[in-house]
Amino acid sequence: MPTFNLLLLPGDGIGPEVMAQARRVLDWIEKRGLATFNIEEGLVGGAAYDAHGKAISEDDMKKAMASDAVIFGAVGGPKWDKVPYDVRPEAGLLRLRKDLALFANLRPAICYPALADASSLKRELVENLDIVIVRELTGGVYFGEPKTITDLGNGQKRAIDTQVYDTYEIERIARVAFDLAKARKNKVTSSEKRNVMKSGVLWHEVVTQVHQREYKDVELEHQLADALGMQLVRNPKQFDVIVTDNLFGDMLSDVAAMLTGSLGMLPSASLGEVDPKTKKRRALYEPVHGSAPDIAGRGMANPIAMIGSLGMALRYSFGMGKVADQIEEAIANVLASGHRTADIRGSATKIVSTQDMGDAILAELDKLAA
Ligand code: NAD
């Protein structure tokens, strides 16, 4: 039986509430004899600030570096709004992303038929939607230098951000997208603005070269980022894997997210380089949502994004695609049978708690595995 080292960082607000349900799924996998998990639990965000005066301790950082995957809840809340900038709750997540060198952010947008009416688009456009946006996470205009605001001395100021990409950064994110597509519907759409940006010209060139050299069997198309934004709301099911830079990925993944309904449904993965020696890659899995202070402590949080993030860990870090499929099927079945937390209530009359939703998913997993 395989053994994996996991670091759980529940964080703040609803983070610990939804993490508790993911932990029950881990227990279920162990009880079924499918894998063993060496689980460590640490503090991040406001919880770490309260305990250590910083957003993540060095000890927990060491555990993160030594883990096969970090499973992250959410951080932040009004209690820590006034703490110094460099130890604010989000700094814990940023430090993890930086030190683990997580350059690829994967955000699936899946629309379960039972929730299709929660989308702002028509049911037929989104029902059974299943696409993934692969966003470059550590480069581009958010990090490029110079990054300045200069006083021009004539009552004017000048702001500069720099969009910068090197070949290797585009190659490695392209490989993540092509590998992902091979395990899905075998199609990659690469997106940039080569009509107006030099970084777009290079992006297009490098993605095309990687495709020619290493992934000729995968279908590749290119769409300008503005056109892709339009297509994403016109006909989202035409896509399989979309790969794009940090800035466009930030925007397009939020658009894709809203095609599917609630924040409480959206998982994500952030991946680093494959270590040539161990063949493993550093990885962090987290729901897209934040700590939801407005509902924290009330047992109302939807645990599906968190459990879905664990499912991604099983698929991408642990090679347990079959169990990940079962988790997705269990979620779909539970939704189809009418279970709703408040955020995905729609016209449902009965609302279930976080724990009830966890119970229902586990019961469904039992059925699927029987
Ligand atoms: P949020 O995602 O926490 O909440 C937005 C809205 O969605 C709220 O009404 C909330 O109740 C609801 N919601 C979110 N997740 C839900 C779930 N699982 N089930 C049911 N409802 C859910 O975003 P926000 O309100 O803008 O931010 C709250 C705090 O979270 C802030 O401190 C912010 O900085 C932080 N934040 C953290 C992360 C992260 O940890 N990655 C991401 C976004 C925001």
Coordinates of C-alpha atoms and ligand atoms in Angstrom, one line a residue, residues 12 14 18 72-81 89-90 93 97 262-266 286-296 300-306 341-344 354, ligand 1:
D12 CA -8.8 30.5 9.7
I14 CA -14.3 28.1 7.7
V18 CA -14.1 22.3 5.7
F72 CA -4.6 24.2 2.6
G73 CA -7.9 25.6 3.9
A74 CA -8.3 29.4 3.9
V75 CA -6.8 32.3 5.7
G76 CA -7.8 35.8 6.9
G77 CA -10.5 37.5 8.7
P78 CA -11.4 40.9 10.3
K79 CA -9.5 40.0 13.5
W80 CA -6.2 40.3 11.6
D81 CA -7.0 43.3 9.4
P89 CA -2.6 36.1 7.0
E90 CA -2.2 36.0 3.1
L93 CA 0.1 31.4 1.5
R97 CA 3.8 29.4 -3.1
S262 CA -20.8 29.0 -6.1
L263 CA -17.3 29.7 -4.7
G264 CA -18.0 26.8 -2.3
M265 CA -17.7 24.4 -5.2
L266 CA -14.3 25.3 -6.6
E286 CA -6.7 24.5 -1.8
P287 CA -10.3 25.6 -2.3
V288 CA -10.6 28.9 -4.3
H289 CA -12.8 30.5 -1.6
G290 CA -11.5 32.5 1.4
S291 CA -12.2 32.1 5.1
A292 CA -15.8 33.3 4.8
P293 CA -15.9 35.1 8.2
D294 CA -19.6 35.9 7.7
I295 CA -20.5 32.2 8.1
A296 CA -17.6 30.9 10.1
M300 CA -22.9 26.3 7.2
A301 CA -19.8 26.1 5.0
N302 CA -19.9 24.0 1.8
P303 CA -17.1 21.5 2.1
I304 CA -17.2 20.5 -1.6
A305 CA -14.4 22.8 -2.8
M306 CA -12.2 21.5 0.0
T341 CA -25.6 23.8 1.7
A342 CA -27.0 27.3 2.0
D343 CA -24.6 28.8 -0.7
I344 CA -26.0 26.5 -3.4
T354 CA -21.2 21.1 6.6
Ligands
NAD1 P1 -14.7 34.5 0.8 O1 -14.4 33.5 -0.3 O2 -14.2 34.2 2.1 O3 -16.3 34.7 0.8 C1 -17.1 35.3 -0.2 C2 -18.5 34.9 0.0 O4 -18.7 33.5 -0.4 C3 -19.0 35.0 1.5 O5 -20.3 35.4 1.5 C4 -18.9 33.6 2.0 O6 -19.8 33.3 3.0 C5 -19.2 32.8 0.7 N1 -18.4 31.5 0.8 C6 -17.1 31.3 0.5 N2 -16.8 30.1 0.7 C7 -17.9 29.4 1.0 C8 -18.2 28.0 1.3 N3 -17.2 27.1 1.3 N4 -19.4 27.7 1.7 C9 -20.4 28.6 1.7 N5 -20.2 29.9 1.4 C10 -18.9 30.3 1.1 O7 -14.1 35.9 0.3 P2 -14.1 37.3 1.1 O8 -15.3 37.5 1.9 O9 -13.7 38.3 0.1 O10 -12.8 37.2 2.1 C11 -12.9 36.8 3.4 C12 -11.5 36.6 4.0 O11 -10.9 35.5 3.3 C13 -10.6 37.8 3.8 O12 -9.8 37.9 4.9 C14 -9.8 37.5 2.6 O13 -8.6 38.1 2.6 C15 -9.6 36.0 2.7 N6 -9.4 35.2 1.5 C16 -8.5 34.2 1.6 C17 -8.3 33.4 0.5 C18 -7.4 32.2 0.7 O14 -7.2 31.8 1.8 N7 -6.9 31.6 -0.4 C19 -8.9 33.6 -0.7 C20 -9.8 34.7 -0.8 C21 -10.1 35.5 0.3

